[in-house]
mmCIF file of C-alpha atoms in Angstrom:
data_model
loop_
_atom_site.group_PDB
_atom_site.id
_atom_site.type_symbol
_atom_site.label_atom_id
_atom_site.label_comp_id
_atom_site.label_asym_id
_atom_site.label_seq_id
_atom_site.Cartn_x
_atom_site.Cartn_y
_atom_site.Cartn_z
ATOM 1 C CA MET X 1 30.546 14.679 -20.339
ATOM 2 C CA GLU X 2 32.222 12.379 -18.231
ATOM 3 C CA ARG X 3 32.019 12.370 -14.338
ATOM 4 C CA ARG X 4 33.727 10.074 -11.681
ATOM 5 C CA ILE X 5 31.919 9.573 -8.603
ATOM 6 C CA GLU X 6 33.055 7.758 -5.461
ATOM 7 C CA LEU X 7 30.407 6.113 -3.118
ATOM 8 C CA ASN X 8 31.270 4.757 0.374
ATOM 9 C CA VAL X 9 29.183 1.457 -0.220
ATOM 10 C CA ASP X 10 29.666 -1.912 -1.522
ATOM 11 C CA LEU X 11 28.907 -1.228 -5.302
ATOM 12 C CA SER X 12 27.918 -4.850 -5.909
ATOM 13 C CA GLN X 13 24.973 -3.964 -3.685
ATOM 14 C CA LEU X 14 24.023 -1.120 -6.074
ATOM 15 C CA PHE X 15 24.654 -3.017 -9.327
ATOM 16 C CA GLY X 16 22.241 -5.896 -8.608
ATOM 17 C CA GLN X 17 22.300 -9.387 -9.921
ATOM 18 C CA LEU X 18 24.307 -9.506 -13.347
ATOM 19 C CA ASP X 19 24.398 -5.784 -13.111
ATOM 20 C CA GLU X 20 20.748 -5.357 -13.782
ATOM 21 C CA ASN X 21 20.341 -2.202 -11.775
ATOM 22 C CA VAL X 22 23.166 -0.523 -13.658
ATOM 23 C CA ARG X 23 21.678 -1.576 -16.942
ATOM 24 C CA LEU X 24 18.249 -0.287 -16.015
ATOM 25 C CA ILE X 25 19.954 3.051 -15.101
ATOM 26 C CA GLU X 26 21.844 3.286 -18.338
ATOM 27 C CA LYS X 27 18.748 2.695 -20.456
ATOM 28 C CA ARG X 28 16.582 5.348 -18.352
ATOM 29 C CA TYR X 29 19.104 8.072 -18.681
ATOM 30 C CA ASP X 30 20.894 6.821 -21.881
ATOM 31 C CA ILE X 31 24.228 7.108 -20.446
ATOM 32 C CA SER X 32 26.939 4.583 -19.877
ATOM 33 C CA VAL X 33 28.353 3.502 -16.623
ATOM 34 C CA LEU X 34 31.888 2.182 -15.988
ATOM 35 C CA LEU X 35 33.586 0.835 -12.934
ATOM 36 C CA SER X 36 37.387 2.273 -12.513
ATOM 37 C CA ASP X 37 39.471 1.638 -9.442
ATOM 38 C CA GLY X 38 36.562 1.375 -7.139
ATOM 39 C CA ALA X 39 34.509 4.490 -8.419
ATOM 40 C CA LEU X 40 31.786 5.085 -11.052
ATOM 41 C CA VAL X 41 32.443 6.822 -14.149
ATOM 42 C CA LEU X 42 29.278 8.204 -15.859
ATOM 43 C CA CYS X 43 29.402 9.277 -19.505
ATOM 44 C CA GLY X 44 26.690 11.024 -21.573
ATOM 45 C CA ASP X 45 24.760 14.153 -21.948
ATOM 46 C CA GLY X 46 25.362 16.607 -19.007
ATOM 47 C CA ASP X 47 21.689 16.861 -17.631
ATOM 48 C CA ARG X 48 21.294 13.006 -17.856
ATOM 49 C CA VAL X 49 24.632 12.464 -16.015
ATOM 50 C CA ASN X 50 23.523 14.743 -13.307
ATOM 51 C CA ALA X 51 20.284 12.961 -12.865
ATOM 52 C CA ALA X 52 22.029 9.725 -12.863
ATOM 53 C CA GLU X 53 24.577 10.870 -10.174
ATOM 54 C CA SER X 54 21.808 12.021 -7.884
ATOM 55 C CA LEU X 55 20.025 8.621 -8.256
ATOM 56 C CA PHE X 56 23.245 6.685 -7.592
ATOM 57 C CA ARG X 57 23.924 8.790 -4.398
ATOM 58 C CA ALA X 58 20.517 8.426 -3.261
ATOM 59 C CA LEU X 59 20.806 4.530 -3.846
ATOM 60 C CA ALA X 60 24.087 4.533 -1.766
ATOM 61 C CA SER X 61 22.297 6.334 1.015
ATOM 62 C CA LEU X 62 19.633 3.599 0.946
ATOM 63 C CA SER X 63 22.089 0.823 0.916
ATOM 64 C CA ALA X 64 23.799 2.138 3.934
ATOM 65 C CA LEU X 65 20.499 1.980 5.709
ATOM 66 C CA GLY X 66 20.396 -1.744 4.839
ATOM 67 C CA GLU X 67 17.782 -1.562 2.263
ATOM 68 C CA GLU X 68 18.175 -4.155 -0.593
ATOM 69 C CA ILE X 69 18.606 -2.504 -3.857
ATOM 70 C CA ASP X 70 16.630 -4.208 -6.428
ATOM 71 C CA ARG X 71 14.569 -2.914 -9.615
ATOM 72 C CA GLY X 72 11.573 -1.813 -7.687
ATOM 73 C CA VAL X 73 13.892 0.368 -5.423
ATOM 74 C CA VAL X 74 15.619 1.679 -8.251
ATOM 75 C CA LEU X 75 12.628 2.645 -10.096
ATOM 76 C CA ARG X 76 10.802 4.286 -7.110
ATOM 77 C CA THR X 77 13.872 6.026 -6.062
ATOM 78 C CA ALA X 78 14.233 7.391 -9.699
ATOM 79 C CA GLY X 79 10.689 8.770 -9.611
ATOM 80 C CA LEU X 80 11.447 10.625 -6.222
ATOM 81 C CA VAL X 81 14.577 12.289 -7.699
ATOM 82 C CA GLU X 82 12.927 13.248 -11.026
ATOM 83 C CA ASN X 83 10.062 14.699 -9.050
ATOM 84 C CA GLY X 84 12.292 17.043 -6.940
ATOM 85 C CA GLN X 85 12.020 14.836 -4.014
ATOM 86 C CA ALA X 86 15.511 13.662 -3.607
ATOM 87 C CA ASP X 87 15.861 15.403 -0.037
ATOM 88 C CA ARG X 88 12.902 13.298 1.151
ATOM 89 C CA ILE X 89 14.378 9.911 0.373
ATOM 90 C CA GLY X 90 16.034 9.463 3.732
ATOM 91 C CA GLU X 91 12.714 10.603 5.581
ATOM 92 C CA ILE X 92 10.667 8.052 3.475
ATOM 93 C CA TYR X 93 12.926 5.050 3.504
ATOM 94 C CA GLY X 94 14.159 5.838 7.207
ATOM 95 C CA GLN X 95 10.726 5.179 8.418
ATOM 96 C CA VAL X 96 10.489 1.706 9.728
ATOM 97 C CA ALA X 97 7.006 0.618 9.210
ATOM 98 C CA ALA X 98 7.221 -2.669 11.067
ATOM 99 C CA VAL X 99 9.512 -5.203 12.721
ATOM 100 C CA THR X 100 9.051 -8.943 11.893
ATOM 101 C CA ALA X 101 9.065 -11.720 14.570
ATOM 102 C CA HIS X 102 12.610 -12.537 13.527
ATOM 103 C CA GLY X 103 13.725 -8.785 13.918
ATOM 104 C CA LYS X 104 13.731 -7.730 10.294
ATOM 105 C CA LYS X 105 12.988 -4.042 9.824
ATOM 106 C CA LEU X 106 10.578 -3.431 7.062
ATOM 107 C CA ARG X 107 10.803 0.116 5.872
ATOM 108 C CA VAL X 108 8.260 2.474 4.068
ATOM 109 C CA LYS X 109 8.892 2.478 0.439
ATOM 110 C CA SER X 110 7.125 5.521 -1.022
ATOM 111 C CA ALA X 111 5.776 8.871 -0.120
ATOM 112 C CA GLY X 112 2.168 7.770 -0.139
ATOM 113 C CA GLN X 113 3.207 4.926 2.271
ATOM 114 C CA LEU X 114 4.877 7.429 4.591
ATOM 115 C CA GLU X 115 1.719 9.527 4.598
ATOM 116 C CA TYR X 116 -0.388 6.553 5.359
ATOM 117 C CA VAL X 117 1.934 5.173 8.197
ATOM 118 C CA ASN X 118 2.019 8.705 9.718
ATOM 119 C CA ALA X 119 -1.854 9.121 9.329
ATOM 120 C CA MET X 120 -2.494 5.818 11.408
ATOM 121 C CA LYS X 121 -0.190 7.012 14.124
ATOM 122 C CA LYS X 122 -2.014 10.491 14.560
ATOM 123 C CA ASN X 123 -5.606 9.613 13.949
ATOM 124 C CA THR X 124 -8.323 7.509 15.283
ATOM 125 C CA ILE X 125 -9.932 6.353 12.051
ATOM 126 C CA VAL X 126 -8.017 6.109 8.726
ATOM 127 C CA PHE X 127 -9.326 5.388 5.195
ATOM 128 C CA GLY X 128 -6.504 3.957 3.020
ATOM 129 C CA ILE X 129 -7.592 4.048 -0.618
ATOM 130 C CA GLY X 130 -5.382 2.589 -3.234
ATOM 131 C CA HIS X 131 -4.689 -0.124 -5.776
ATOM 132 C CA ALA X 132 -3.530 -3.576 -5.025
ATOM 133 C CA GLY X 133 0.143 -3.855 -4.276
ATOM 134 C CA THR X 134 0.418 -0.366 -2.498
ATOM 135 C CA GLY X 135 0.760 -2.006 0.940
ATOM 136 C CA LYS X 136 -2.269 -0.791 2.568
ATOM 137 C CA THR X 137 -3.313 -4.143 4.127
ATOM 138 C CA PHE X 138 0.017 -5.073 5.275
ATOM 139 C CA LEU X 139 0.825 -1.756 6.678
ATOM 140 C CA ALA X 140 -2.465 -1.605 8.490
ATOM 141 C CA VAL X 141 -1.679 -4.948 10.210
ATOM 142 C CA ALA X 142 1.761 -3.780 10.946
ATOM 143 C CA ARG X 143 0.433 -0.766 12.695
ATOM 144 C CA ALA X 144 -2.007 -2.722 14.584
ATOM 145 C CA VAL X 145 0.536 -5.157 15.659
ATOM 146 C CA ALA X 146 2.816 -2.306 16.913
ATOM 147 C CA ALA X 147 -0.059 -0.758 18.872
ATOM 148 C CA LEU X 148 -0.809 -4.178 20.622
ATOM 149 C CA ARG X 149 3.059 -4.452 21.500
ATOM 150 C CA ALA X 150 3.015 -1.021 22.923
ATOM 151 C CA GLY X 151 0.006 -1.823 25.033
ATOM 152 C CA GLU X 152 -2.174 0.979 23.235
ATOM 153 C CA VAL X 153 -4.734 -1.738 22.486
ATOM 154 C CA GLN X 154 -5.736 -4.934 23.808
ATOM 155 C CA LYS X 155 -6.900 -6.693 20.674
ATOM 156 C CA ILE X 156 -6.602 -6.667 16.807
ATOM 157 C CA ILE X 157 -9.862 -7.181 15.069
ATOM 158 C CA LEU X 158 -9.917 -8.216 11.371
ATOM 159 C CA THR X 159 -13.004 -8.177 9.272
ATOM 160 C CA ARG X 160 -14.162 -7.687 5.747
ATOM 161 C CA PRO X 161 -17.554 -7.949 3.826
ATOM 162 C CA ALA X 162 -18.072 -11.489 2.610
ATOM 163 C CA ILE X 163 -18.817 -10.798 -0.920
ATOM 164 C CA GLU X 164 -17.763 -12.768 -3.940
ATOM 165 C CA ALA X 165 -15.237 -10.855 -6.165
ATOM 166 C CA GLY X 166 -16.664 -11.366 -9.445
ATOM 167 C CA GLU X 167 -16.880 -15.085 -9.311
ATOM 168 C CA LYS X 168 -19.609 -17.359 -7.985
ATOM 169 C CA LEU X 169 -17.872 -19.362 -5.112
ATOM 170 C CA GLY X 170 -20.800 -21.401 -4.174
ATOM 171 C CA PHE X 171 -21.624 -22.920 -0.734
ATOM 172 C CA LEU X 172 -18.589 -22.931 1.732
ATOM 173 C CA PRO X 173 -18.845 -25.676 4.210
ATOM 174 C CA GLY X 174 -17.687 -25.831 7.634
ATOM 175 C CA ASP X 175 -17.927 -23.370 10.673
ATOM 176 C CA LEU X 176 -17.682 -19.670 10.545
ATOM 177 C CA GLN X 177 -13.832 -19.579 10.747
ATOM 178 C CA THR X 178 -13.612 -22.008 7.779
ATOM 179 C CA LYS X 179 -16.177 -19.888 5.776
ATOM 180 C CA VAL X 180 -14.242 -16.530 6.311
ATOM 181 C CA ASP X 181 -10.688 -17.972 6.016
ATOM 182 C CA PRO X 182 -10.451 -17.561 2.175
ATOM 183 C CA TYR X 183 -11.575 -14.165 2.506
ATOM 184 C CA LEU X 184 -9.038 -12.851 5.110
ATOM 185 C CA ARG X 185 -6.003 -14.877 3.978
ATOM 186 C CA PRO X 186 -3.784 -11.645 3.233
ATOM 187 C CA LEU X 187 -4.546 -10.247 6.586
ATOM 188 C CA TYR X 188 -3.654 -13.715 8.013
ATOM 189 C CA ASP X 189 -0.275 -13.782 6.231
ATOM 190 C CA ALA X 190 0.598 -10.199 7.404
ATOM 191 C CA LEU X 191 -0.211 -10.983 10.964
ATOM 192 C CA GLU X 192 1.691 -14.194 10.964
ATOM 193 C CA GLU X 193 4.797 -12.722 9.445
ATOM 194 C CA LEU X 194 4.736 -9.752 11.978
ATOM 195 C CA THR X 195 4.017 -11.920 15.252
ATOM 196 C CA GLY X 196 5.501 -15.074 14.353
ATOM 197 C CA GLU X 197 2.258 -16.816 15.585
ATOM 198 C CA SER X 198 -0.595 -18.565 13.653
ATOM 199 C CA TYR X 199 -3.662 -16.508 13.652
ATOM 200 C CA LEU X 200 -5.363 -19.359 15.284
ATOM 201 C CA LYS X 201 -2.916 -19.164 18.235
ATOM 202 C CA LEU X 202 -3.428 -15.494 18.573
ATOM 203 C CA ILE X 203 -7.347 -16.004 18.563
ATOM 204 C CA GLU X 204 -6.852 -18.497 21.396
ATOM 205 C CA ARG X 205 -4.926 -16.026 23.329
ATOM 206 C CA GLY X 206 -7.594 -13.526 22.918
ATOM 207 C CA VAL X 207 -5.435 -10.763 21.252
ATOM 208 C CA ALA X 208 -6.997 -11.368 17.786
ATOM 209 C CA GLU X 209 -10.561 -11.732 16.416
ATOM 210 C CA ILE X 210 -11.749 -12.520 12.947
ATOM 211 C CA ALA X 211 -15.135 -11.876 11.957
ATOM 212 C CA PRO X 212 -17.307 -11.019 8.729
ATOM 213 C CA LEU X 213 -18.711 -7.524 8.708
ATOM 214 C CA ALA X 214 -22.123 -8.509 9.362
ATOM 215 C CA TYR X 215 -21.287 -9.849 12.921
ATOM 216 C CA MET X 216 -20.244 -6.375 13.900
ATOM 217 C CA ARG X 217 -23.829 -5.190 13.941
ATOM 218 C CA GLY X 218 -24.815 -4.386 17.761
ATOM 219 C CA ARG X 219 -21.412 -4.449 19.144
ATOM 220 C CA THR X 220 -19.113 -1.909 20.639
ATOM 221 C CA LEU X 221 -15.663 -2.254 19.955
ATOM 222 C CA LYS X 222 -13.347 -1.015 22.927
ATOM 223 C CA ALA X 223 -9.589 -1.097 23.123
ATOM 224 C CA SER X 224 -9.222 -2.596 19.850
ATOM 225 C CA PHE X 225 -7.404 -1.993 16.555
ATOM 226 C CA VAL X 226 -9.944 -2.697 13.980
ATOM 227 C CA ILE X 227 -9.125 -3.362 10.144
ATOM 228 C CA LEU X 228 -11.870 -3.276 7.654
ATOM 229 C CA ASP X 229 -10.189 -4.644 4.525
ATOM 230 C CA GLU X 230 -11.756 -4.854 0.847
ATOM 231 C CA ALA X 231 -14.125 -1.877 2.074
ATOM 232 C CA GLN X 232 -15.089 -0.884 -1.477
ATOM 233 C CA ASN X 233 -17.499 -3.673 -1.396
ATOM 234 C CA THR X 234 -19.451 -2.328 1.700
ATOM 235 C CA THR X 235 -22.718 -0.863 1.219
ATOM 236 C CA ARG X 236 -23.420 2.740 2.522
ATOM 237 C CA GLU X 237 -25.641 1.130 5.310
ATOM 238 C CA GLN X 238 -22.860 -1.445 6.249
ATOM 239 C CA MET X 239 -20.127 1.268 6.417
ATOM 240 C CA ARG X 240 -22.169 3.478 8.547
ATOM 241 C CA MET X 241 -23.050 0.689 10.830
ATOM 242 C CA PHE X 242 -19.249 -0.193 11.171
ATOM 243 C CA LEU X 243 -17.969 3.233 11.794
ATOM 244 C CA THR X 244 -20.536 3.558 14.570
ATOM 245 C CA ARG X 245 -19.058 0.480 16.291
ATOM 246 C CA LEU X 246 -15.951 2.616 17.390
ATOM 247 C CA GLY X 247 -15.536 2.390 21.253
ATOM 248 C CA SER X 248 -13.269 4.075 23.789
ATOM 249 C CA GLY X 249 -9.515 3.360 23.287
ATOM 250 C CA SER X 250 -10.030 1.926 19.814
ATOM 251 C CA ARG X 251 -8.794 2.666 16.344
ATOM 252 C CA MET X 252 -10.016 1.864 12.969
ATOM 253 C CA VAL X 253 -8.325 1.577 9.482
ATOM 254 C CA VAL X 254 -10.562 1.096 6.617
ATOM 255 C CA ASN X 255 -9.068 -0.107 3.325
ATOM 256 C CA GLY X 256 -10.089 -0.565 -0.201
ATOM 257 C CA ASP X 257 -9.528 -0.196 -3.964
ATOM 258 C CA ILE X 258 -12.325 1.631 -5.685
ATOM 259 C CA SER X 259 -11.422 0.550 -8.934
ATOM 260 C CA GLN X 260 -12.418 -3.050 -8.023
ATOM 261 C CA ILE X 261 -15.915 -2.626 -6.571
ATOM 262 C CA ASP X 262 -17.818 -5.910 -6.710
ATOM 263 C CA LEU X 263 -21.262 -4.594 -5.569
ATOM 264 C CA PRO X 264 -24.434 -5.309 -7.793
ATOM 265 C CA PRO X 265 -25.111 -2.534 -10.330
ATOM 266 C CA GLY X 266 -26.902 0.505 -8.616
ATOM 267 C CA LYS X 267 -25.328 -0.017 -5.159
ATOM 268 C CA GLN X 268 -23.261 2.807 -4.069
ATOM 269 C CA SER X 269 -19.848 1.893 -2.356
ATOM 270 C CA GLY X 270 -19.907 2.668 1.262
ATOM 271 C CA LEU X 271 -16.100 3.559 1.152
ATOM 272 C CA VAL X 272 -16.402 6.067 -1.636
ATOM 273 C CA GLU X 273 -19.159 7.907 0.156
ATOM 274 C CA ALA X 274 -17.561 7.649 3.632
ATOM 275 C CA ALA X 275 -14.344 9.076 2.389
ATOM 276 C CA GLU X 276 -16.155 12.078 0.667
ATOM 277 C CA ILE X 277 -18.330 12.854 3.729
ATOM 278 C CA LEU X 278 -15.722 12.475 6.500
ATOM 279 C CA GLN X 279 -12.488 13.658 4.886
ATOM 280 C CA ASN X 280 -12.825 16.909 6.850
ATOM 281 C CA VAL X 281 -13.572 15.554 10.282
ATOM 282 C CA ASP X 282 -11.098 16.028 12.995
ATOM 283 C CA ARG X 283 -9.081 12.714 13.849
ATOM 284 C CA ILE X 284 -10.216 11.059 10.624
ATOM 285 C CA ALA X 285 -7.768 10.857 7.775
ATOM 286 C CA VAL X 286 -8.280 9.891 4.147
ATOM 287 C CA VAL X 287 -5.152 8.732 2.263
ATOM 288 C CA HIS X 288 -4.876 7.830 -1.315
ATOM 289 C CA LEU X 289 -2.310 5.531 -2.707
ATOM 290 C CA GLY X 290 -1.485 5.666 -6.409
ATOM 291 C CA ALA X 291 0.587 3.903 -8.895
ATOM 292 C CA ALA X 292 3.821 5.392 -7.561
ATOM 293 C CA ASP X 293 3.194 3.605 -4.272
ATOM 294 C CA VAL X 294 2.892 -0.002 -5.795
ATOM 295 C CA VAL X 295 5.608 -2.122 -4.290
ATOM 296 C CA ARG X 296 5.076 -5.152 -6.242
ATOM 297 C CA HIS X 297 6.795 -6.261 -9.606
ATOM 298 C CA GLU X 298 7.420 -3.064 -11.662
ATOM 299 C CA LEU X 299 4.975 -4.396 -14.124
ATOM 300 C CA VAL X 300 2.144 -3.960 -11.550
ATOM 301 C CA THR X 301 2.763 -0.439 -11.674
ATOM 302 C CA GLU X 302 2.685 -0.179 -15.449
ATOM 303 C CA ILE X 303 -0.601 -2.260 -15.498
ATOM 304 C CA VAL X 304 -2.091 0.156 -12.854
ATOM 305 C CA ARG X 305 -1.169 3.156 -15.044
ATOM 306 C CA ALA X 306 -2.529 1.683 -18.164
ATOM 307 C CA TYR X 307 -5.994 0.973 -16.569
ATOM 308 C CA GLU X 308 -6.081 4.558 -15.040
ATOM 309 C CA SER X 309 -5.345 5.919 -18.466
ATOM 310 C CA ALA X 310 -8.031 3.852 -19.867
ATOM 311 C CA ASP X 311 -10.474 4.638 -17.221
ATOM 312 C CA LEU X 312 -9.869 8.367 -17.765
ATOM 313 C CA GLU X 313 -10.308 8.007 -21.459
ATOM 314 C CA ARG X 314 -13.707 6.232 -20.898
ATOM 315 C CA ARG X 315 -15.012 8.859 -18.609
ATOM 316 C CA GLN X 316 -13.932 11.664 -20.855
ATOM 317 C CA ALA X 317 -15.751 9.892 -23.818
ATOM 318 C CA GLU X 318 -18.965 9.359 -21.595
ATOM 319 C CA LYS X 319 -18.834 12.975 -20.784
ATOM 320 C CA GLU X 320 -18.783 14.035 -24.331
ATOM 321 C CA LYS X 321 -21.468 11.574 -25.299
ATOM 322 C CA GLU X 322 -23.692 13.057 -22.567
ATOM 323 C CA LYS X 323 -22.913 16.696 -23.833
ATOM 324 C CA GLU X 324 -23.800 15.509 -27.507
ATOM 325 C CA ASN X 325 -27.153 13.977 -26.308
ATOM 326 C CA GLY X 326 -27.981 17.219 -24.278
ATOM 327 C CA SER X 327 -27.471 19.287 -27.312
ATOM 328 C CA CYS X 328 -29.801 17.244 -29.360
ATOM 329 C CA GLN X 329 -32.759 17.515 -27.055
#
């Protein structure tokens, strides 16, 4: 079938560089897309043309919101359309997660990110569990900066366990700040993008504090937005210690990727345990971000899904082996 659709947007924004967005849509739906007198003409199987039209209309609405339409946006939006969530696209992308120091609006880019942002607005403690690239760290810092600007808190505290991520780093020279800098760089980058100030200046002004998790012991954290990053590498004792530092007027966001635990063999992740124990406690939320929420290069999504599939197969094989061993006893 052939269908002509008119969209009240600059079509060059939808087409992308060298028409890469259109080529992606043509390949995904096995259709052809032509430009005729300022309108799009879609040719192909009826159901595929219908799906492509829904996608083009969704992308046009995003473009009207000011969203830059790149391959990642096309793929994430196609996923929403194909999962019957086309009516949620405006809700998801319409949510402004943060405003940079230069006034640029950064929008939520997936259903999981929307759930995560809303959870941080409504709850005192939020666990954000997801793969690298899902935006969990950046969005946590964004929410912290928004709370600081609104006067909801007086300080942002950034922390993480100082554990080597699969490599021996050796002795790190220098003072405390120098030692923790390499571990907290992603948090610094997000903080500086959103505030327009270096983290050192923010520390000097007393509105930001950086500390290894071990330095939290014995403290009560009041009127602060506290972010614990890389929390999959906390022990159960460290996690319990951290969570009980919560003081009046404070909020906590605990982030981690439970597929990248670097604890010694036999040590249980404090993040895994806490998320299970506390998931039904009032004013505590546990949000899981998956492959569909990855906002980096589209290959990262494929890599995450491939590893998830391999992990599932390995667990199934282990269960089968356990059954076989049990039947032989």
